[in-house]
mmCIF file of C-alpha atoms and ligand atoms in Angstrom:
data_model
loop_
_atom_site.group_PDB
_atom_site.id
_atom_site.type_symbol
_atom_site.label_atom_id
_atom_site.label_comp_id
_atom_site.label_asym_id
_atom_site.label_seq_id
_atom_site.Cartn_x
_atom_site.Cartn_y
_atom_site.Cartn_z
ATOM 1 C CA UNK A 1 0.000 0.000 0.000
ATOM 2 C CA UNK A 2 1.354 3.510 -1.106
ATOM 3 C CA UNK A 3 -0.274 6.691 0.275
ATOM 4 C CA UNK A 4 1.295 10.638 0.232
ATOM 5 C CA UNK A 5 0.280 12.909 2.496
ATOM 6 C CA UNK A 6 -0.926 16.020 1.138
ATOM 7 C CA UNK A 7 -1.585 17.731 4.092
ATOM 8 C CA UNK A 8 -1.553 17.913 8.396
ATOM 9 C CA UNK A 9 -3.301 21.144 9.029
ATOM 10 C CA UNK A 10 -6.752 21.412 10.735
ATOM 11 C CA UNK A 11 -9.246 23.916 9.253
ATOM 12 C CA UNK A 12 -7.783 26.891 8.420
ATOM 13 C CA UNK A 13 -4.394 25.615 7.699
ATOM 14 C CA UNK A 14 -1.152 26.762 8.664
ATOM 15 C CA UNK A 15 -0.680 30.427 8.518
ATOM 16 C CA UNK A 16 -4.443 30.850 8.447
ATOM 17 C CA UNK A 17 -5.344 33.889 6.502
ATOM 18 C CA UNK A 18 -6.650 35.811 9.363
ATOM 19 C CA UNK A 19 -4.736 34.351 11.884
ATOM 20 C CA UNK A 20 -1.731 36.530 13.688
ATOM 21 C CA UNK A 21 -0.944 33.560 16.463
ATOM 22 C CA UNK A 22 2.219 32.768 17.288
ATOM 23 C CA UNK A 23 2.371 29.686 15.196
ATOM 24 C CA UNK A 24 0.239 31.386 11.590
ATOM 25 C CA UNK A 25 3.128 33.930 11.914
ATOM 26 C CA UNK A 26 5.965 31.664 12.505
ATOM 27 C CA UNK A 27 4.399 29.768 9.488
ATOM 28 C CA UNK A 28 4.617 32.781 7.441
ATOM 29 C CA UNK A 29 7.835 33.537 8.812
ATOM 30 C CA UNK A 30 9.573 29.997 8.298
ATOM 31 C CA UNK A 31 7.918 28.729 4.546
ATOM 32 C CA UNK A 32 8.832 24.977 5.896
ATOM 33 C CA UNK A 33 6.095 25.249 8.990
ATOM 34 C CA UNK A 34 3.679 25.585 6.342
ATOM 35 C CA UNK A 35 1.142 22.907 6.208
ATOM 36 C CA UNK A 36 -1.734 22.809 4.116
ATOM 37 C CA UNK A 37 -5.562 21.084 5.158
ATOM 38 C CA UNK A 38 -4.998 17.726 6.278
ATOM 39 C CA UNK A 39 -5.498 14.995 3.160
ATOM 40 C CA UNK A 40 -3.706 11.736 1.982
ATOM 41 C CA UNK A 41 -3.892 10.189 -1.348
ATOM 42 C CA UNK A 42 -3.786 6.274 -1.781
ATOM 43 C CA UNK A 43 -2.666 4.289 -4.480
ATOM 44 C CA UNK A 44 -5.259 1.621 -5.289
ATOM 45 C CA UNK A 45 -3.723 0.432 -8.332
ATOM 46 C CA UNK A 46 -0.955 1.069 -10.788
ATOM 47 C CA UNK A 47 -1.490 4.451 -12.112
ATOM 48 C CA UNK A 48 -5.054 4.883 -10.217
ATOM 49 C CA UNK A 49 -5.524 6.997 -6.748
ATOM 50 C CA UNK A 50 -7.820 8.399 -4.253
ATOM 51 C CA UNK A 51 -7.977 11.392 -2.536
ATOM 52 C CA UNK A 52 -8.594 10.535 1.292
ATOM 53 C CA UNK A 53 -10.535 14.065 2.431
ATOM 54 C CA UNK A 54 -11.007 17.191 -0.622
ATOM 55 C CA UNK A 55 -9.758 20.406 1.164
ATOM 56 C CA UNK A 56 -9.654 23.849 -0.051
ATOM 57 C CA UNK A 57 -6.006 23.041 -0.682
ATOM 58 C CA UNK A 58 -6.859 19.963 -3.212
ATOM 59 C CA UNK A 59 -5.631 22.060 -6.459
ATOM 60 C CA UNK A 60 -2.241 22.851 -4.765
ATOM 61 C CA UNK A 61 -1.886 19.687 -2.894
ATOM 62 C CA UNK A 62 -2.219 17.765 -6.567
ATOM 63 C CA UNK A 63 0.039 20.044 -7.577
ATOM 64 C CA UNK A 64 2.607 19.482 -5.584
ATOM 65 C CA UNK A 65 2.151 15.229 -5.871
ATOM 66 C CA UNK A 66 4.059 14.060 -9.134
ATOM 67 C CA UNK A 67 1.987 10.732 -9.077
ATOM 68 C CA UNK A 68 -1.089 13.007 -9.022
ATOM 69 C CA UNK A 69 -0.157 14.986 -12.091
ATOM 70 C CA UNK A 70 -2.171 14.638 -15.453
ATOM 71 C CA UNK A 71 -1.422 12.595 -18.808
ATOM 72 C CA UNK A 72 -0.034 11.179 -20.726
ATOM 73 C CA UNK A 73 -3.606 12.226 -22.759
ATOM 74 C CA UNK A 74 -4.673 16.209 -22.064
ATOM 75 C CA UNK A 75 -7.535 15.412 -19.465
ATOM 76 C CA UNK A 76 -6.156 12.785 -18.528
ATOM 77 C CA UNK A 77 -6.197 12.012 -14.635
ATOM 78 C CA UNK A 78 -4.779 9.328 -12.134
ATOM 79 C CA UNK A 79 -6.939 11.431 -9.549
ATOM 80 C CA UNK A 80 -10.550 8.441 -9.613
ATOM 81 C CA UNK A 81 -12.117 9.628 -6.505
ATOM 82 C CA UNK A 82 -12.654 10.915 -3.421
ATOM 83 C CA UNK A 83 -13.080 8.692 0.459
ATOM 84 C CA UNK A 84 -14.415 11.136 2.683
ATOM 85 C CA UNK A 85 -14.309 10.865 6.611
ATOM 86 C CA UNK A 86 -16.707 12.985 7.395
ATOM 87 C CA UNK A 87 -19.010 16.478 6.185
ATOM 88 C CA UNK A 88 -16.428 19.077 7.819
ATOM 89 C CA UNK A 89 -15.921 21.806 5.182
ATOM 90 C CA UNK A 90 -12.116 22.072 5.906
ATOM 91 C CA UNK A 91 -12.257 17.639 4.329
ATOM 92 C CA UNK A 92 -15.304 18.711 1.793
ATOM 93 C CA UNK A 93 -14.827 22.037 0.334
ATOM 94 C CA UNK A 94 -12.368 20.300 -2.123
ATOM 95 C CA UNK A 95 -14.706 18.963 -4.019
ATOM 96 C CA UNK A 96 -16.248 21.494 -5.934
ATOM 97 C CA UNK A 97 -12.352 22.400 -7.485
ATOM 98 C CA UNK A 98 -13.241 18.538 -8.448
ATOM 99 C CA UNK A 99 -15.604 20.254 -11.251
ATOM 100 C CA UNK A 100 -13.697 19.996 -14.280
ATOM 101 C CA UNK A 101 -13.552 16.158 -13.987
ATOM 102 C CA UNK A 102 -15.064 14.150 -16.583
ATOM 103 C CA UNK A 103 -16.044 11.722 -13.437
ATOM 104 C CA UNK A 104 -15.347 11.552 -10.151
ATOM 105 C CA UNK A 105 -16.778 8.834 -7.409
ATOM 106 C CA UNK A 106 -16.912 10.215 -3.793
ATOM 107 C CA UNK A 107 -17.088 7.537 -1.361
ATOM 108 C CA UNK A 108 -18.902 8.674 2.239
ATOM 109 C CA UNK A 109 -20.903 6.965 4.859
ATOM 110 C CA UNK A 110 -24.423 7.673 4.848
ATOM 111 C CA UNK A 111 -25.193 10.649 6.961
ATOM 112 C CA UNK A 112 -21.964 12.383 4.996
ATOM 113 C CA UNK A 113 -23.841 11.913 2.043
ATOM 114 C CA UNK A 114 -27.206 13.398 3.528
ATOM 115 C CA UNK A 115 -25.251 16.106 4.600
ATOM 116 C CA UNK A 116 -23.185 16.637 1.158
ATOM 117 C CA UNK A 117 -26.709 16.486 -0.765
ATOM 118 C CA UNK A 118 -28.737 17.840 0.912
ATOM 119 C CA UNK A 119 -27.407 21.040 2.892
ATOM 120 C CA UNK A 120 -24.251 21.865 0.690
ATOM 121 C CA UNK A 121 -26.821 20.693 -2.361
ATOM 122 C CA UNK A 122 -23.834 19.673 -4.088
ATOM 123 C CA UNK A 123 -25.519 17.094 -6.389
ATOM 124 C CA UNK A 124 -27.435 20.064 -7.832
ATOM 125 C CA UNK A 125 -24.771 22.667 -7.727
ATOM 126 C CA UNK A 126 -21.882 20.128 -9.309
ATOM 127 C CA UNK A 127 -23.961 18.223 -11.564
ATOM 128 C CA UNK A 128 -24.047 20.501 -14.452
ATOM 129 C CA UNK A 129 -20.197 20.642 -14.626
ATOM 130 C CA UNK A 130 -19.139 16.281 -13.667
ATOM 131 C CA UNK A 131 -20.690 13.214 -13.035
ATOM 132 C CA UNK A 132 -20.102 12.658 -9.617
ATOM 133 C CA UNK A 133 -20.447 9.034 -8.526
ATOM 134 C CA UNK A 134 -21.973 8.878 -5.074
ATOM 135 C CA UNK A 135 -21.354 6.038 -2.845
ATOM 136 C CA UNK A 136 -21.791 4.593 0.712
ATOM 137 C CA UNK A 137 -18.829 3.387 2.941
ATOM 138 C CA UNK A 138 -19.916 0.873 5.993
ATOM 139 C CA UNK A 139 -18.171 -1.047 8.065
ATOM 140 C CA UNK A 140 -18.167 -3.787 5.417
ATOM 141 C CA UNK A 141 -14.699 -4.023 3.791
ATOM 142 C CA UNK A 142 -15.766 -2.189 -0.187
ATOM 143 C CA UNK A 143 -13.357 -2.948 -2.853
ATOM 144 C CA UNK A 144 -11.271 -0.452 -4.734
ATOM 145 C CA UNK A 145 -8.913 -1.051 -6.863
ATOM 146 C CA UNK A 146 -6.352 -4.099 -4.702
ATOM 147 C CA UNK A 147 -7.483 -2.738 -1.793
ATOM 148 C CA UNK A 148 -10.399 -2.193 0.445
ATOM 149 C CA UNK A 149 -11.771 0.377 2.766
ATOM 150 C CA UNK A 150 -14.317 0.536 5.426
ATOM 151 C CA UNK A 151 -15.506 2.836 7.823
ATOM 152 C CA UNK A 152 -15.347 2.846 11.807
ATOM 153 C CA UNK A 153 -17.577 4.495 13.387
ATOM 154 C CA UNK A 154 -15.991 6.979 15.968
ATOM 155 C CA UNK A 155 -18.778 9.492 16.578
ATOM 156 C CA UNK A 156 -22.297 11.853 16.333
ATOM 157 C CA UNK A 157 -19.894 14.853 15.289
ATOM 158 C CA UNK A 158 -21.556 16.836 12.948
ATOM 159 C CA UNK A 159 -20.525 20.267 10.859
ATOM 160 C CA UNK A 160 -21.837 22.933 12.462
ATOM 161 C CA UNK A 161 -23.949 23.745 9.070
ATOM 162 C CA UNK A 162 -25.422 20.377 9.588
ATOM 163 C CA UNK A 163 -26.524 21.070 13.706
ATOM 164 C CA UNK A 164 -29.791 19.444 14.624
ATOM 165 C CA UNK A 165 -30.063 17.179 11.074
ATOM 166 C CA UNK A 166 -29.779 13.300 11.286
ATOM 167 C CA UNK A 167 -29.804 10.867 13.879
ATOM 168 C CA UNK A 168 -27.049 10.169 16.404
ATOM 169 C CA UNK A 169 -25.291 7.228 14.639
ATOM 170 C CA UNK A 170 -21.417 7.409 15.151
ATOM 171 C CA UNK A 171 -21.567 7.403 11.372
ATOM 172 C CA UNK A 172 -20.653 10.911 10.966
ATOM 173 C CA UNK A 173 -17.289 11.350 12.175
ATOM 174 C CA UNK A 174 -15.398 7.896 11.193
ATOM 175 C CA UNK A 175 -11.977 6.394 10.569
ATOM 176 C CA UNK A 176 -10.966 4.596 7.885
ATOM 177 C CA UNK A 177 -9.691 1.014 7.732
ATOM 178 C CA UNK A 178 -7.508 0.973 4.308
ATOM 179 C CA UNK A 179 -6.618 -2.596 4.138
ATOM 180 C CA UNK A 180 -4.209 -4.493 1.565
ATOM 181 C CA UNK A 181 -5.191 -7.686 1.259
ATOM 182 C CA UNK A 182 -2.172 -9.249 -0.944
ATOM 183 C CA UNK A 183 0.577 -7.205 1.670
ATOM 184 C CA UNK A 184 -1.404 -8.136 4.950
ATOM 185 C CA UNK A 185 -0.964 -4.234 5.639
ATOM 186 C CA UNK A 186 -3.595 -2.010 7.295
ATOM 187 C CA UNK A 187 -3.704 1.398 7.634
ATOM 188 C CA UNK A 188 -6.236 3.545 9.861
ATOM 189 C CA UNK A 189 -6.829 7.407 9.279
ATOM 190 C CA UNK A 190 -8.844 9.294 11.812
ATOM 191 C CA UNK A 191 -8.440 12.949 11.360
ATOM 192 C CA UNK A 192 -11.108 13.853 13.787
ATOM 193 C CA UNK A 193 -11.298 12.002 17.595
ATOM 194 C CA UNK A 194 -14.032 12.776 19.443
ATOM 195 C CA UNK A 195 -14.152 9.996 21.696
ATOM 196 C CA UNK A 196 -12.135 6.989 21.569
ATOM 197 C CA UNK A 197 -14.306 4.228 20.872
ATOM 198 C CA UNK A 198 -14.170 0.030 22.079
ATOM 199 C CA UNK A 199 -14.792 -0.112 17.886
ATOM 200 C CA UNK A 200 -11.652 2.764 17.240
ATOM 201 C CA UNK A 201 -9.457 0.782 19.936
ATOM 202 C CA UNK A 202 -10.031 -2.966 18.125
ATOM 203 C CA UNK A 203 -9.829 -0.837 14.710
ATOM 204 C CA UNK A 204 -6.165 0.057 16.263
ATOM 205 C CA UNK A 205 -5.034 -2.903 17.635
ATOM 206 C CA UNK A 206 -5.413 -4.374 13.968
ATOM 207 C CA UNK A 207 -3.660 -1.233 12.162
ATOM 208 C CA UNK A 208 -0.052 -1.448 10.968
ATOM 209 C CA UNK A 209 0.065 2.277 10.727
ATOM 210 C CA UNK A 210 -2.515 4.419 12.660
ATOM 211 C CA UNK A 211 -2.703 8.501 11.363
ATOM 212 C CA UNK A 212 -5.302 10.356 14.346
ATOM 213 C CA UNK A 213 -6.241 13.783 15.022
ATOM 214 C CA UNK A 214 -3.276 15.797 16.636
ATOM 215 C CA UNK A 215 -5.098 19.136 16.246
ATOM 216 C CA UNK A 216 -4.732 20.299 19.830
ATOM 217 C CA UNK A 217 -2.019 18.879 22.271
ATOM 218 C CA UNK A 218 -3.412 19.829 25.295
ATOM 219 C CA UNK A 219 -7.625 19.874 26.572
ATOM 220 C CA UNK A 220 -6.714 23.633 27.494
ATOM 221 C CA UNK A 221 -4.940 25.133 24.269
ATOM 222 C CA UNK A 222 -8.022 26.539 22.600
ATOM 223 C CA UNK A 223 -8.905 28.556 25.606
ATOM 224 C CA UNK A 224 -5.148 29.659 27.090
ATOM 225 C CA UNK A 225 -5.325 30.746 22.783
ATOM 226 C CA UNK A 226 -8.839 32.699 23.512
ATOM 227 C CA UNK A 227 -10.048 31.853 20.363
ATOM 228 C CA UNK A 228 -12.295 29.588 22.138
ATOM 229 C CA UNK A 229 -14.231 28.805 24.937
ATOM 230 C CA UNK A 230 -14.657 25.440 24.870
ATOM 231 C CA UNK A 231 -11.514 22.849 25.623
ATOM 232 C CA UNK A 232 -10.435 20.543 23.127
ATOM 233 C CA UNK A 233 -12.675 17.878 24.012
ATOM 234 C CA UNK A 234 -15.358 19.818 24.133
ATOM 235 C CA UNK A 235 -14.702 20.876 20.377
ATOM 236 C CA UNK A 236 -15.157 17.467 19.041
ATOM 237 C CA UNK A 237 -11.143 16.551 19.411
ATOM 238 C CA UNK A 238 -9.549 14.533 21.796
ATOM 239 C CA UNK A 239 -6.891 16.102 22.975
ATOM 240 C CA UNK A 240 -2.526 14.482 23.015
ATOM 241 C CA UNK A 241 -1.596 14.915 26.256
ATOM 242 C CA UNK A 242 -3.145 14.578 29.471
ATOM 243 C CA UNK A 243 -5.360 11.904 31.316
ATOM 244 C CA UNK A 244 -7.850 12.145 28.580
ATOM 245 C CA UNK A 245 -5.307 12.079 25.807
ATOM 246 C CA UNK A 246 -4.709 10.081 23.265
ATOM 247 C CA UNK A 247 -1.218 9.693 23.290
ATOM 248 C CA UNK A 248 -1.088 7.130 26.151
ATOM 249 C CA UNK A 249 -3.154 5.073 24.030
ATOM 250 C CA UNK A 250 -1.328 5.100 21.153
ATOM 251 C CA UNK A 251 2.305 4.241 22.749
ATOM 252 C CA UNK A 252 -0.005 1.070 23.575
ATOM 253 C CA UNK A 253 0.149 0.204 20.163
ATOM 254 C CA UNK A 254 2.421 -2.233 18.263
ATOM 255 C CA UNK A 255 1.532 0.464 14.768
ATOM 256 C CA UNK A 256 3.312 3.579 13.918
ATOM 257 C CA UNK A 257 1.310 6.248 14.975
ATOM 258 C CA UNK A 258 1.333 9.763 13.413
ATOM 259 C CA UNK A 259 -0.466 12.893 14.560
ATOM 260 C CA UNK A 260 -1.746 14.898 11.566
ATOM 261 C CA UNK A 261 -4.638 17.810 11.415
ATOM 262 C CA UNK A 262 -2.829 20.306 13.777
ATOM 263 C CA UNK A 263 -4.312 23.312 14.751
ATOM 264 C CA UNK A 264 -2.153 26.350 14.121
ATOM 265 C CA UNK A 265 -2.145 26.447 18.101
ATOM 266 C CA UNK A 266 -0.496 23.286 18.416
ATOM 267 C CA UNK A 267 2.987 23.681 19.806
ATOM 268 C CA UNK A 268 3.825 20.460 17.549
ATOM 269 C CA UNK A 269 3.702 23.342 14.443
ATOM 270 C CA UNK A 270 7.278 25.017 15.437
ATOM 271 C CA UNK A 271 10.006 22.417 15.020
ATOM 272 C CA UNK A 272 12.098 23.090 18.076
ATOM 273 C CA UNK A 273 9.330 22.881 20.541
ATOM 274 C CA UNK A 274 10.055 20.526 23.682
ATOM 275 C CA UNK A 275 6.682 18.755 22.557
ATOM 276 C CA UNK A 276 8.778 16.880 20.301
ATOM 277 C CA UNK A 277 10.916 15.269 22.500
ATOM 278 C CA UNK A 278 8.225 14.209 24.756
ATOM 279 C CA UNK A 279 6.088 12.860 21.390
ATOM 280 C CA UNK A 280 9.666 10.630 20.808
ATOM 281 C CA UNK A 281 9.598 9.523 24.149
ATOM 282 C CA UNK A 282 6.150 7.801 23.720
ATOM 283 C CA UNK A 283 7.627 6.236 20.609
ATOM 284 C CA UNK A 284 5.021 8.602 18.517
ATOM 285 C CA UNK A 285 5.674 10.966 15.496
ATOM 286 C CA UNK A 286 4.462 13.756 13.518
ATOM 287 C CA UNK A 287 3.333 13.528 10.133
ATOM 288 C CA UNK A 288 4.481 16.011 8.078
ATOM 289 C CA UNK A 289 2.934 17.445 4.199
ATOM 290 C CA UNK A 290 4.482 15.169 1.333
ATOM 291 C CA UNK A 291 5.465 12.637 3.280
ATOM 292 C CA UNK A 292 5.269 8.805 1.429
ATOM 293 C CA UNK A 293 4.269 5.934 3.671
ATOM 294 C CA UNK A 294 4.849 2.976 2.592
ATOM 295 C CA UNK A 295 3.525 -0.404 3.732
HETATM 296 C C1 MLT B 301 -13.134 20.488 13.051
HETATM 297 O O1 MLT B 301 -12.172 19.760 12.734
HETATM 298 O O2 MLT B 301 -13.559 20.533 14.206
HETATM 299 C C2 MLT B 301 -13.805 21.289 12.002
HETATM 300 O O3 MLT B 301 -13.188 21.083 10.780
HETATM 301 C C3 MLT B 301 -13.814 22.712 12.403
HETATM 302 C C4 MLT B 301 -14.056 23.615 11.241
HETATM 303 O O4 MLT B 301 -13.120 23.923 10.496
HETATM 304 O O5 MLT B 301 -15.194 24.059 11.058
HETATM 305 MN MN1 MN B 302 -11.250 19.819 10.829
HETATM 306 ZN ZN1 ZN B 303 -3.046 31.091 13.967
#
């Protein structure tokens, strides 16, 4: 299995354009701190991948990925579709610079979908320019390409556009299983942790390579940054550190576990930070943009 990460930034990215914090200006000030919306692509067959997550970055992050690049035709793309993780703009807003496609399959579990078509309308409003091929990830391993993906369900999160629609399934915030079948490999992505679930903990324990939501290291950081007045948790993301943190239970793990989708508040953003050698010391890592994992 070969994936790229195209980006490790929560929403906003890092600088964010109307952010003057400590780490949005070190980003502007240090072009290497730069990290665009958190995204992978994955390689389900020679010369075919997927997007994992569209951002508002997608045109750049393609950009910058060779294997992403068109030809050897004019329009044509190695780019087939889109596996979505949940209905957060910062993963979904990608997908309308997906218009110029001549097809494009987005793969999403159901209440995604409900949310994509019918509060962003995007069926209506991207139909007249691509076919977009709309399908439904479950839990049930789905084929694509030599490989298969599935969806765990991690929790009720929903965009704040969608508030008050759908039911409370843990179908709207999931992680994905990517599983190779021929290498015995399996990969887990799970940009956004709201609660660490007994199905997200079994999902992990099988993983050879877990990716989870690093956006804020500490419960406190989005307060102590008073852009907020709820703590991490309380935004929908489990925080690193801490009692409640994730970290613990990913140095646990036999995987390699990366933290991507960090806030520009996250001390993780400026390379020399102590954070770092703390993340080492629970055997843990940072992913960073154009990184190539392997498995
Ligand atoms: C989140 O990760 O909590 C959301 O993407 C926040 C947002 O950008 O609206
Ligand atoms: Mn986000
Ligand atoms: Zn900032």
């Amino acid at each position: 299995m070969l994936l790229r990460v195209l980006g490790t930034a929560a929403g906003g990215g890092l600088p964010q354009w109307n952010c003057a914090c400590p780490g949005c200006a070190g980003a502007r000030a240090h072009p290497r701190r730069r990290r665009r919306h958190a995204s992978l692509a994955l390689r389900t067959e020679a010369g075919r991948w997927y997007l994992v997550n569209a951002t508002p970055d997608l045109g750049d992050q393609i950009e910058d990925c060779p294997e992403l690049h068109p030809g050897p035709g004019p329009r044509h793309t190695p780019v087939a579709g889109v596996l979505l993780t949940d209905a957060e703009l910062d993963h979904t807003l990608g997908l309308a610079r997906l218009r110029e496609a001549r097809s494009v399959e987005v793969l999403a579990t159901a209440p995604v979908l409900t949310a994509l078509l019918d509060r962003l309308n995007l069926g209506e409003v991207l139909g007249p320019y691509t076919g977009i091929e709309w399908g439904e990830l479950t839990t049930l391993p789905r084929p694509l390409g030599e490989l298969t993906v599935s969806a765990v369900p991690v929790s009720a999160k929903r965009p704040r556009y969608a508030a008050g629609t759908g039911t409370d399934e843990p179908m709207w915030s999931v992680a994905l299983r990517l599983h190779d079948p021929a290498a015995r490999k399996t990969l887990l992505y799970a940009p956004a942790l709201a609660v660490w679930s007994e199905e997200f903990q079994e999902a992990c324990e099988g993983a050879d390579c877990v990716l989870v939501d690093g956006t804020f290291w500490d419960d406190d950081e989005p307060l102590r940054a008073g852009f907020s007045t709820r703590t991490a948790t309380g935004m929908g993301h489990l925080p690193i550190a801490g009692p409640g943190g994730t970290a613990h239970r990913l140095s646990a793990l036999r995987a390699r576990c990366l933290y991507t989708h960090l806030n520009n508040t996250n001390p993780l953003g400026d390379p020399g930070a102590a954070e770092h050698e703390q993340l080492a010391a629970w055997g843990l890592e940072t992913a960073t943009d154009r990184m190539v994992i392997e498995l």
